CSV table of C-alpha atoms in Angstrom, one decimal:
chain,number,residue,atom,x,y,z
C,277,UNK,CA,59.2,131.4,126.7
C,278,UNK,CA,62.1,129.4,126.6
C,279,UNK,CA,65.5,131.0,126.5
C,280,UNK,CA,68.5,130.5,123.9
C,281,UNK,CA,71.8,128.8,125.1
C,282,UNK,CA,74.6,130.6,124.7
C,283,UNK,CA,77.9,129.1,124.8
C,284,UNK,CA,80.6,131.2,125.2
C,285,UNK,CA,83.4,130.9,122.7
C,286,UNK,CA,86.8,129.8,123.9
C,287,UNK,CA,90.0,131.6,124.0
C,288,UNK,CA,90.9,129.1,120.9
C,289,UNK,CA,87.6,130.0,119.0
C,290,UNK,CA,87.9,133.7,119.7
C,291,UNK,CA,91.5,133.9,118.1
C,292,UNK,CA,90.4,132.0,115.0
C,293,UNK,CA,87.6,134.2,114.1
C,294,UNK,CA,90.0,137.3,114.9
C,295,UNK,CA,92.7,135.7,112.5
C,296,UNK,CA,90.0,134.9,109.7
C,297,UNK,CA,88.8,138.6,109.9
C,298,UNK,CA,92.8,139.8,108.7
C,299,UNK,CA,93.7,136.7,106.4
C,300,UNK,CA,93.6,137.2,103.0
C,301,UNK,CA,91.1,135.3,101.7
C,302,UNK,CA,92.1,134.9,98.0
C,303,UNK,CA,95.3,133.1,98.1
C,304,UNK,CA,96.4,129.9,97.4
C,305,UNK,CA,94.1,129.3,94.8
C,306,UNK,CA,90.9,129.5,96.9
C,307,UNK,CA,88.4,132.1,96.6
C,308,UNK,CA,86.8,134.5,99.5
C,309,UNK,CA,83.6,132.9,98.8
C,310,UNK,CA,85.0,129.6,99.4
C,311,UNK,CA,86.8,130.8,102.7
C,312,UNK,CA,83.7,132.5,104.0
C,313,UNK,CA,81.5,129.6,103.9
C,314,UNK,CA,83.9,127.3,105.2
C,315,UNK,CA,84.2,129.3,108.2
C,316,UNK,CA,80.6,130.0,108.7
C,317,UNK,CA,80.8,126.6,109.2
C,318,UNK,CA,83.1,126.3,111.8
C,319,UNK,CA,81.9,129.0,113.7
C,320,UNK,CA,78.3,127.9,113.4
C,321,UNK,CA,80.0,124.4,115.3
C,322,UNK,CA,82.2,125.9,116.9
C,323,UNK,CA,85.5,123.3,118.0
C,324,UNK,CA,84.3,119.9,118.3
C,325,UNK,CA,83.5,118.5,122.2
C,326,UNK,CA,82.1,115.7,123.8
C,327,UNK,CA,78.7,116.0,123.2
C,328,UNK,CA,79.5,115.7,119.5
C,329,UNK,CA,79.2,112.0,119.2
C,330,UNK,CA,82.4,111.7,117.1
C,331,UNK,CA,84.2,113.6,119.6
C,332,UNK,CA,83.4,112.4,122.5
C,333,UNK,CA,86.4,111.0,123.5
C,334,UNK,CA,88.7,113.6,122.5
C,335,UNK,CA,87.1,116.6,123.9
C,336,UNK,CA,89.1,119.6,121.3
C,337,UNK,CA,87.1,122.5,122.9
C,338,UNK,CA,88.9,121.8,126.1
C,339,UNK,CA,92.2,120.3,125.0
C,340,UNK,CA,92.8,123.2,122.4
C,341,UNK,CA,93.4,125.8,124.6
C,342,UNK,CA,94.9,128.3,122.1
C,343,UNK,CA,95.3,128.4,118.6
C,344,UNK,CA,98.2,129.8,116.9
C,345,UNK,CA,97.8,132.1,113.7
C,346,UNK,CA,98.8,130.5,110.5
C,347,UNK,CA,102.4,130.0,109.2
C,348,UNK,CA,103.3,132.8,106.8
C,349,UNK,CA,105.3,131.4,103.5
C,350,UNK,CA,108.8,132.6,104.5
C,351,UNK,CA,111.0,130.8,102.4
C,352,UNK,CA,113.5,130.0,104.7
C,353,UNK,CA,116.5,127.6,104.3
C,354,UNK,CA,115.0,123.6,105.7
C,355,UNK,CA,117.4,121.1,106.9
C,356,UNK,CA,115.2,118.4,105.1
C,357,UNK,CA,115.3,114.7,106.8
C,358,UNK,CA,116.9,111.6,105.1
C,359,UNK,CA,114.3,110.0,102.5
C,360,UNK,CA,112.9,107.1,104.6
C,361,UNK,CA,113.1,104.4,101.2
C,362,UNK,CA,115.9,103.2,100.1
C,363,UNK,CA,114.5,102.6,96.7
C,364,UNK,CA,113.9,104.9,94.1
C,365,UNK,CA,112.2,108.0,95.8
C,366,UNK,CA,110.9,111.3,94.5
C,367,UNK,CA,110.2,114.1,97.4
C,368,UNK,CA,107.3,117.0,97.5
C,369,UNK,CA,108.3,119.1,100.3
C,370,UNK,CA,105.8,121.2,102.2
C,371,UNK,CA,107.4,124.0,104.6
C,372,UNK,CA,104.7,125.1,107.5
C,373,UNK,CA,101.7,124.6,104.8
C,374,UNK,CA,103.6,125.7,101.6
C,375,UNK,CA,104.9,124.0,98.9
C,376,UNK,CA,108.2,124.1,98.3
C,377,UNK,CA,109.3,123.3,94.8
C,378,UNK,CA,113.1,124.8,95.4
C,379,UNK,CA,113.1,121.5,98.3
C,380,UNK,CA,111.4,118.9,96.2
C,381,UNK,CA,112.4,116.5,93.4
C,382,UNK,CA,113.3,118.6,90.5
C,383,UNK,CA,112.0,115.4,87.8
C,384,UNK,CA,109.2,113.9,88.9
C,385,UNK,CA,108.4,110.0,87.8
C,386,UNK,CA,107.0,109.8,84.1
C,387,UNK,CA,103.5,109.6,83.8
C,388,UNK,CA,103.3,111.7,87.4
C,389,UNK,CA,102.7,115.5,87.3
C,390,UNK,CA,102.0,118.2,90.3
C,391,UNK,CA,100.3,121.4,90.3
C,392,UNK,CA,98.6,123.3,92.8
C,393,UNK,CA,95.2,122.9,94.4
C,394,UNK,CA,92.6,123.8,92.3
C,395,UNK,CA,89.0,124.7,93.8
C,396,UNK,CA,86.4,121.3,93.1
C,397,UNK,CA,83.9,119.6,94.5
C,398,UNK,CA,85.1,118.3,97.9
C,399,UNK,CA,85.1,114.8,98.7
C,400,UNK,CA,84.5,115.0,102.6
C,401,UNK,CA,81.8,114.5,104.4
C,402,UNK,CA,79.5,117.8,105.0
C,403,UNK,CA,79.5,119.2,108.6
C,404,UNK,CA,82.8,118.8,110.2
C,405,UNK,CA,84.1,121.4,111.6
C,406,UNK,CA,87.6,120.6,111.1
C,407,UNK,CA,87.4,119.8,107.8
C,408,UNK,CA,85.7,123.0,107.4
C,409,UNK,CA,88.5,124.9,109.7
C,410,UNK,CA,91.5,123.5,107.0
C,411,UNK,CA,89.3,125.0,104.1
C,412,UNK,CA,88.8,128.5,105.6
C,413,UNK,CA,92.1,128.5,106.1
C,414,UNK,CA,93.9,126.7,103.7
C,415,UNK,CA,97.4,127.2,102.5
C,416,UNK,CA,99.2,126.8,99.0
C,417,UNK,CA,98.2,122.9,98.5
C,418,UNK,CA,99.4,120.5,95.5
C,419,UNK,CA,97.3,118.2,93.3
C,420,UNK,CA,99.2,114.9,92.1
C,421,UNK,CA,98.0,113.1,89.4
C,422,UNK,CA,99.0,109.6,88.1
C,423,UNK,CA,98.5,109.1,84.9
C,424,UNK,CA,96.1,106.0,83.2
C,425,UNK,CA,97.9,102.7,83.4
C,426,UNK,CA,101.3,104.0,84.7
C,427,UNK,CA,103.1,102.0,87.2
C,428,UNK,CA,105.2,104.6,89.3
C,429,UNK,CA,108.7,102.1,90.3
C,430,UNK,CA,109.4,105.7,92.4
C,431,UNK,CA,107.9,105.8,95.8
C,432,UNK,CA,106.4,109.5,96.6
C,433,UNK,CA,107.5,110.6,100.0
C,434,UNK,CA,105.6,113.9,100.6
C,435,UNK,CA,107.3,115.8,103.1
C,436,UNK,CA,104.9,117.9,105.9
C,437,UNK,CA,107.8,119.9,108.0
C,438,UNK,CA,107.0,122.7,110.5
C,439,UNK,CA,109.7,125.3,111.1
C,440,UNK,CA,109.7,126.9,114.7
C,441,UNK,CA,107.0,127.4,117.3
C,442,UNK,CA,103.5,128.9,118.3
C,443,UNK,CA,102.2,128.6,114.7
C,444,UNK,CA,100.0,127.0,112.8
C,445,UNK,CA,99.6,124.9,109.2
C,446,UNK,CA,96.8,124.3,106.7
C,447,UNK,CA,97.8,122.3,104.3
C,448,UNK,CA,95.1,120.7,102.0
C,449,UNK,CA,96.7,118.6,99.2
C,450,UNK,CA,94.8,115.5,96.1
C,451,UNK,CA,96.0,112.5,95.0
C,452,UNK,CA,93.9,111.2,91.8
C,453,UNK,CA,95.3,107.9,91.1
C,454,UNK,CA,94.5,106.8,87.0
C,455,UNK,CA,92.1,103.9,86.2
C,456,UNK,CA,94.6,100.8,86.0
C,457,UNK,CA,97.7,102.8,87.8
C,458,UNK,CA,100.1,101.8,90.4
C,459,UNK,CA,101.5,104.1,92.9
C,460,UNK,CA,102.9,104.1,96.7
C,461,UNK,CA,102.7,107.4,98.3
C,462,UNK,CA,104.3,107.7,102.2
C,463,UNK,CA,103.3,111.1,103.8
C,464,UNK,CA,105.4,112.6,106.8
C,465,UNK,CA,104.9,114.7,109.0
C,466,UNK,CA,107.8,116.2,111.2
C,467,UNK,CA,108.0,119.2,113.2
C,468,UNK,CA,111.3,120.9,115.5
C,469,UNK,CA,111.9,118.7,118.8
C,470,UNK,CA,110.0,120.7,121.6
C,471,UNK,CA,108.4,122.7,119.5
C,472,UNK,CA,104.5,123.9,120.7
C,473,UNK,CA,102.1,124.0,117.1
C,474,UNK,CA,99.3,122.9,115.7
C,475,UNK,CA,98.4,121.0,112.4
C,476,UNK,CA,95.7,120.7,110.3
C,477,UNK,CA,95.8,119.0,107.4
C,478,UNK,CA,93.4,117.4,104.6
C,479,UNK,CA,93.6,115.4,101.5
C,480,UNK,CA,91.2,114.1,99.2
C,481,UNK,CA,92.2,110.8,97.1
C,482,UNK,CA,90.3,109.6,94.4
C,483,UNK,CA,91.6,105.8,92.5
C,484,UNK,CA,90.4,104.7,89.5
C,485,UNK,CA,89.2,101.9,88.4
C,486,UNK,CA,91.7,98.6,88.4
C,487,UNK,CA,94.1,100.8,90.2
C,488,UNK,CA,96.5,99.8,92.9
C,489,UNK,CA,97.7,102.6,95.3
C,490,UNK,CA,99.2,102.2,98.8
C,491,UNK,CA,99.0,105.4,101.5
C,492,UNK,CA,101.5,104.9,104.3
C,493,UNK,CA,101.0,108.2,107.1
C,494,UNK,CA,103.7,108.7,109.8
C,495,UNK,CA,103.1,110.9,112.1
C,496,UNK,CA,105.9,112.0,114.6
C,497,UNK,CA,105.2,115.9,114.9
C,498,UNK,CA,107.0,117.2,118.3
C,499,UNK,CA,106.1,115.4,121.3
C,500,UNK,CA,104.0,119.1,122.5
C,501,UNK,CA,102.2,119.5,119.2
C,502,UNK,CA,98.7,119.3,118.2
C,503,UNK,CA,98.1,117.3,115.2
C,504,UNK,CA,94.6,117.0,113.3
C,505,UNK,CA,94.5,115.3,109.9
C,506,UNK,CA,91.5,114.3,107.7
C,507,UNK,CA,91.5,111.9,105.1
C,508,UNK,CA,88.5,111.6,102.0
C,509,UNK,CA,89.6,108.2,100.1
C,510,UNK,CA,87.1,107.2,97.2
C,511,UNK,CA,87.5,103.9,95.1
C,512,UNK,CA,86.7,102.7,92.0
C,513,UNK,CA,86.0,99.8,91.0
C,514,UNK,CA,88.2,96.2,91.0
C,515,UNK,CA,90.8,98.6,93.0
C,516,UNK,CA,93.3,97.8,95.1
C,517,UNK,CA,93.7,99.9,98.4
C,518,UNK,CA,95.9,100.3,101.1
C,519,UNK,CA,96.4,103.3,104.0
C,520,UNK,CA,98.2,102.7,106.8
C,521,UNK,CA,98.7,105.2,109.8
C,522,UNK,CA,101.9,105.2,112.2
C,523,UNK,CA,101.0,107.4,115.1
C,524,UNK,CA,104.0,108.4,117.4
C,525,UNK,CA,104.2,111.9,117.9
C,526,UNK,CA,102.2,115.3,119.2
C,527,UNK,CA,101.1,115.7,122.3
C,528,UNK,CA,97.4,115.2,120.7
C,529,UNK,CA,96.7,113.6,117.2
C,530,UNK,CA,93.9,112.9,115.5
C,531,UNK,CA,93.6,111.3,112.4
C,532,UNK,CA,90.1,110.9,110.7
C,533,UNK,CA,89.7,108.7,107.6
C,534,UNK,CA,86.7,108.5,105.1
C,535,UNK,CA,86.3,105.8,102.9
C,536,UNK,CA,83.6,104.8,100.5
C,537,UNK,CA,83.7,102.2,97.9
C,538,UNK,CA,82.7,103.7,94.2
C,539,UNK,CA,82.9,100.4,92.1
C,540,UNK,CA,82.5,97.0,92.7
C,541,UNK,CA,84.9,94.1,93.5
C,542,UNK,CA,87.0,96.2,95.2
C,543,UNK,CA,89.7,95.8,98.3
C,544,UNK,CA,90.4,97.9,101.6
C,545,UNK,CA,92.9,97.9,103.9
C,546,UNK,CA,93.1,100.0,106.4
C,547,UNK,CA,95.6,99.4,108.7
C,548,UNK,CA,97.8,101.6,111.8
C,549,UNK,CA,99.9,101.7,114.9
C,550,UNK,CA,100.0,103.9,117.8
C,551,UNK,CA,103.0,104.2,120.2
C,552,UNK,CA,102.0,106.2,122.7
C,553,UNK,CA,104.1,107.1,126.2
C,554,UNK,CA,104.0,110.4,129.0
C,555,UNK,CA,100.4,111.5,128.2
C,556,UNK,CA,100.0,111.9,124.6
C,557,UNK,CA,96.4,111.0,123.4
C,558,UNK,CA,95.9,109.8,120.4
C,559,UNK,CA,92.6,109.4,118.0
C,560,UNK,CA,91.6,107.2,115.1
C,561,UNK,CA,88.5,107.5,113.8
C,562,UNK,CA,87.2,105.9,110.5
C,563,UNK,CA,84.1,105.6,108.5
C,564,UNK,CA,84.0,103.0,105.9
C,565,UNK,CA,80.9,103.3,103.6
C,566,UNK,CA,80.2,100.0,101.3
C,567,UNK,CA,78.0,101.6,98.9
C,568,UNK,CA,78.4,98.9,96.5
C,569,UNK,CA,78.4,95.0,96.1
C,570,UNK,CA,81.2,92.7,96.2
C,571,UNK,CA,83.9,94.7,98.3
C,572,UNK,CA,85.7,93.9,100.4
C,573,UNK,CA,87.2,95.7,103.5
C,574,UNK,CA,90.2,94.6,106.2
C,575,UNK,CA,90.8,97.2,109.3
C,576,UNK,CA,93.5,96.4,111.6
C,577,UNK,CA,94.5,99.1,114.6
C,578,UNK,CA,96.9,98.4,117.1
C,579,UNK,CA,97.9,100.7,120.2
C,580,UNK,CA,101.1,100.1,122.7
C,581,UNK,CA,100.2,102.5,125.4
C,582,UNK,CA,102.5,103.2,128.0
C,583,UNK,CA,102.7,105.8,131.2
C,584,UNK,CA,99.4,108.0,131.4
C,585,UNK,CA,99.1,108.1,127.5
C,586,UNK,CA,95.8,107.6,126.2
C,587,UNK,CA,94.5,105.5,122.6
C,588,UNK,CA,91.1,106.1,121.2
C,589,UNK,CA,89.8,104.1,118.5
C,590,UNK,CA,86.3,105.0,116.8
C,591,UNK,CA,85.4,102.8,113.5
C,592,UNK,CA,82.5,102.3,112.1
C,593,UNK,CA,81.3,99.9,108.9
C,594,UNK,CA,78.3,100.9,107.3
C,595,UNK,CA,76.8,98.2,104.2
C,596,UNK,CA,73.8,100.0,101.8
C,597,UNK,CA,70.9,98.7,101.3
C,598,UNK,CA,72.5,97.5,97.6
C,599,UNK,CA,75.8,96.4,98.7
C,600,UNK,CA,75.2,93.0,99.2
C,601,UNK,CA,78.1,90.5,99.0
C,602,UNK,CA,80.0,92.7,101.2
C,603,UNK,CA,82.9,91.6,103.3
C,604,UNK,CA,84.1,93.7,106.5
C,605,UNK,CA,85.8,92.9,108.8
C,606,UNK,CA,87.2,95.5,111.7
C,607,UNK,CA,89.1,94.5,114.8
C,608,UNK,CA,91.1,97.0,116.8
C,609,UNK,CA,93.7,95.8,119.7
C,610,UNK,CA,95.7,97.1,122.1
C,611,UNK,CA,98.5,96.7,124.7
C,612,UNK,CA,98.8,98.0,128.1
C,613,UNK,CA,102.5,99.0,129.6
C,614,UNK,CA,101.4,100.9,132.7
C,615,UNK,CA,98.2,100.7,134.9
C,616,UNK,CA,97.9,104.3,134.0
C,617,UNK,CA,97.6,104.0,130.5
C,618,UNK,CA,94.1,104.4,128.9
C,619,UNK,CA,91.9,103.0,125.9
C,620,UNK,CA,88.8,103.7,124.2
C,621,UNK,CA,87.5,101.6,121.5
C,622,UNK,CA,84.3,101.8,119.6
C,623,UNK,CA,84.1,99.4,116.6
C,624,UNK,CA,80.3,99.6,115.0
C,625,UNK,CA,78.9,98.1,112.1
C,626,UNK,CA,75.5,99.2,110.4
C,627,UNK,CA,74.0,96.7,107.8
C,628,UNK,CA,70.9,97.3,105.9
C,629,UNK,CA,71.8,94.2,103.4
C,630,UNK,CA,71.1,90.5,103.7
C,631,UNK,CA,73.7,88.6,101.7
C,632,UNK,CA,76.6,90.0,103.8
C,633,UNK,CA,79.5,88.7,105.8
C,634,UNK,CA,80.9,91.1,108.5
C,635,UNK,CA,82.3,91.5,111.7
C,636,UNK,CA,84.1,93.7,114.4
C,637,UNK,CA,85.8,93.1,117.5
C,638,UNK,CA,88.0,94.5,120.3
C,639,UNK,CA,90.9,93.3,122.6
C,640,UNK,CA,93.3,94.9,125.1
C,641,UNK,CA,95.5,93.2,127.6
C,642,UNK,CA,98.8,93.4,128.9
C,643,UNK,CA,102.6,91.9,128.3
C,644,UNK,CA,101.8,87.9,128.5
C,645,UNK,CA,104.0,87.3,132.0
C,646,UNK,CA,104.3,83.9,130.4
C,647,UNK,CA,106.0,84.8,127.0
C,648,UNK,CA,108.0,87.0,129.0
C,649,UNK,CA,109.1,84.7,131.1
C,650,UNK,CA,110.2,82.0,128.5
C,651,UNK,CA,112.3,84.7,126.9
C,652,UNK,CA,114.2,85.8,130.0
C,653,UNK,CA,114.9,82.1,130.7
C,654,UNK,CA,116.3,81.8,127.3
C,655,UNK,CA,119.2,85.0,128.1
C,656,UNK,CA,117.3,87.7,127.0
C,657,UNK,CA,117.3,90.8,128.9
C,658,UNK,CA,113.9,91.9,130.5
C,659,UNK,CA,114.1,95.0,128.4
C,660,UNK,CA,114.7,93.8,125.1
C,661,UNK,CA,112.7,90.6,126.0
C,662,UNK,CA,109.6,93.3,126.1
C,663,UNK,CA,110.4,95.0,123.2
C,664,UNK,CA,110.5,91.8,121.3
C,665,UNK,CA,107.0,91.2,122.5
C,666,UNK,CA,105.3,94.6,121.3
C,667,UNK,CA,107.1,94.3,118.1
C,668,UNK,CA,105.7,90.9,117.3
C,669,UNK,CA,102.2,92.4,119.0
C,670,UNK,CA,102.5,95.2,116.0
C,671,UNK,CA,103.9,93.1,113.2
C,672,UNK,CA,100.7,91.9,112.1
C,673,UNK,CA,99.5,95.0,111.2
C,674,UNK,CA,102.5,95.9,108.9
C,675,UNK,CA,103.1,92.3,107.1
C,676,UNK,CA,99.2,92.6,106.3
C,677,UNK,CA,100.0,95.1,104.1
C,678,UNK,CA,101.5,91.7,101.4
C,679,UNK,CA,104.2,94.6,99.7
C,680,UNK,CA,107.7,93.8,100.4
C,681,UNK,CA,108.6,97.2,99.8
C,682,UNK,CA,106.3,98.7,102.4
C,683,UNK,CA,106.7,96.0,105.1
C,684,UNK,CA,110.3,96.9,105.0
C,685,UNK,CA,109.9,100.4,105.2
C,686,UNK,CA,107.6,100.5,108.1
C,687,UNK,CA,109.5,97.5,110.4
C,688,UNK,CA,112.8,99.8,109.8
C,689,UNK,CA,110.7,102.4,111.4
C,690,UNK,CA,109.0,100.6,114.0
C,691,UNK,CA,112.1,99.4,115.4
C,692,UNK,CA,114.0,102.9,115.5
C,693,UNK,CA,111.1,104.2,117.4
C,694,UNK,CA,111.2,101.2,120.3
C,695,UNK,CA,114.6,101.3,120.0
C,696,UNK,CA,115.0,97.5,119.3
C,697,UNK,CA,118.0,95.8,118.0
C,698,UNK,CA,117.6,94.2,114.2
């Protein structure tokens, strides 16, 4: 007779079932039912390791030590940050998992309306624990809706901001972009210098058909936070798409993306940036499901990886059986800045279709001693010599992106967090 394995729950896993036991399960527009099955779920996975394939680079059983019970909606007074745009910018502000509508834009843009999460059929993938983690505990999320053929001129900057320490957010939020709208939509998330908490967030996106929408996500929680986001993004068809991640903060992130293509002749891309020092470890893993014909997809991740910080990349390109005439293409590059500094890649593509054209490919390398070199002999100091090198290294990613607006945007950013002169 053979004998069941047991594994014994973690310190982490252990707290989270004793918080789900006192939460209150209908909140936030989400019934007990819902909860309950969401954390069956997790406990039936238990937190992810490396033996789940996905995972097996960033091992959360062992990294996520402890886990902090969720933020309660206090209502406190928030020091919010500058808006990063200069344009025309509307704010949602969301205060340790809560919507804050006293903090946030009191007139939205016309044709743009906000209301909170309502129950639906999810858009994730089944059997994530994560995923399943944010929906057991979910807090007060917001849906926002663009209207049919309305071109938003006013950016959205959705602002995730945790107060304090030793706590931990859920939010869950929708975009549903119109058939034929036009939107850009940055997300931040921000936490209290120092500060030790964890995030878990989730969105689901749905655009419409002959829609153009642009995702920009920058990360820069507190340098000793643990971040987790996950990302559902389905497209319509003769769309235009574009989600970019900047990774800079936590002490561990991980951002996972979902993508599948609706409707036909259709454009992707997904694009993002990690800067990564001490020994922050940072994960991007995306799925990109061509379900279709005639789409088209363009992924582009870079990494700068300094000290004993650690990049992991895991993308994979799957074509249908009846998606031919695709086009993907995935490459994934990285830097080195210390001999200590550590990357994992794993492009992959699966295609079950003929008529296809697709590709993947990885590179990592150092500073070029030669570039360097002809700087330096030009008057430039070593320093800002190197700093000139990663940003050209990382430019590509951003001017990709073919939006004035957004390139802009994220080079203002990109600078301010090397610290490079204009």
């Amino acid at each position: 007779m053979n004998a069941e394995v047991r594994v014994q729950e973690t310190q982490a896993e252990a707290s989270l079932i004793e918080q789900f036991a006192g939460l209150a399960k209908d909140q936030g527009g989400v019934s007990a039912e819902t909860r309950e099955k969401a954390f069956a779920e997790f406990k039936e996975a238990g937190l992810p390791h490396r033996r789940v394939e996905e995972w097996h680079y960033t091992d959360l059983r062992a990294k996520m030590r402890q886990a902090f019970a969720p933020a309660a909606n206090a209502g406190e007074a928030v020091a919010l940050p500058e808006l990063l745009d200069d344009g025309a910018t509307a704010r949602i502000a969301i205060v340790d998992g809560y919507y804050r509508a006293d903090l946030s834009s009191g007139v939205l843009p016309e044709g743009v309306t906000i209301s909170p999460i309502a129950e639906g059929a999810s858009l994730f993938p089944a059997k994530d624990a994560i995923i399943s983690l944010n929906a057991a505990f979910q807090q007060e999320g917001v849906s926002i809706e663009v209207a049919e053929g309305v071109e938003v001129a006013t950016a959205i900057e959705i602002s995730h901001i945790t107060t304090g320490a030793e706590k931990a957010t859920y939010p869950r939020n929708r975009f549903v972009v119109g058939n034929g709208a036009n939107v850009l939509i940055v997300e931040r998330f921000l936490g209290e210098a120092g500060a030790v908490y964890q995030t878990n967030a989730a969105t689901e996106i749905r655009v419409g058909d002959e829609a153009s929408a642009t995702f920009i996500k920058l990360q820069d929680e507190s340098r000793k936070a643990q971040h987790l986001d996950s990302v559902a993004l389905k497209i319509g068809a003769h769309a235009d798409v574009n989600h970019f991640t900047l990774n800079a903060g936590s002490d561990l992130s991980r951002t996972q993306l979902f993508v599948e293509f609706e409707g036909e002749e259709s454009n992707l891309g997904a694009r993002g940036i990690s800067v990564l020092g001490d020994t922050q470890h940072s994960d991007v893993t995306l799925f990109v499901d061509h379900a279709v014909p005639n789409c088209e997809s363009r992924e582009l991740y870079k990494s700068v990886i300094a000290d004993k910080a650690r990049s992991v990349f895991q993308g994979k390109i799957i074509v249908r059986p009846d998606a031919q005439k695709t086009d993907g293409q995935m490459m994934v590059q990285s830097l080195l800045l210390s001999e200590e500094a550590e990357m994992n890649a794993k492009p992959e593509l699966e295609i079950f279709a003929d008529d296809v054209q697709c590709a993947h490919g990885s590179t990592t390398g150092e500073i070029d001693e030669d570039l360097l070199f002809y700087l330096r002999a030009r008057g430039i100091p070593e320093a800002e010599a190197r700093k000139m090198l990663v940003l050209a290294f990382l430019a590509e990613a951003i001017e990709e992106i073919e939006n004035e607006r957004v390139v802009a945007l994220l080079e203002t950013q990109l600078r301010a967090l090397l610290g490079s002169e204009e």
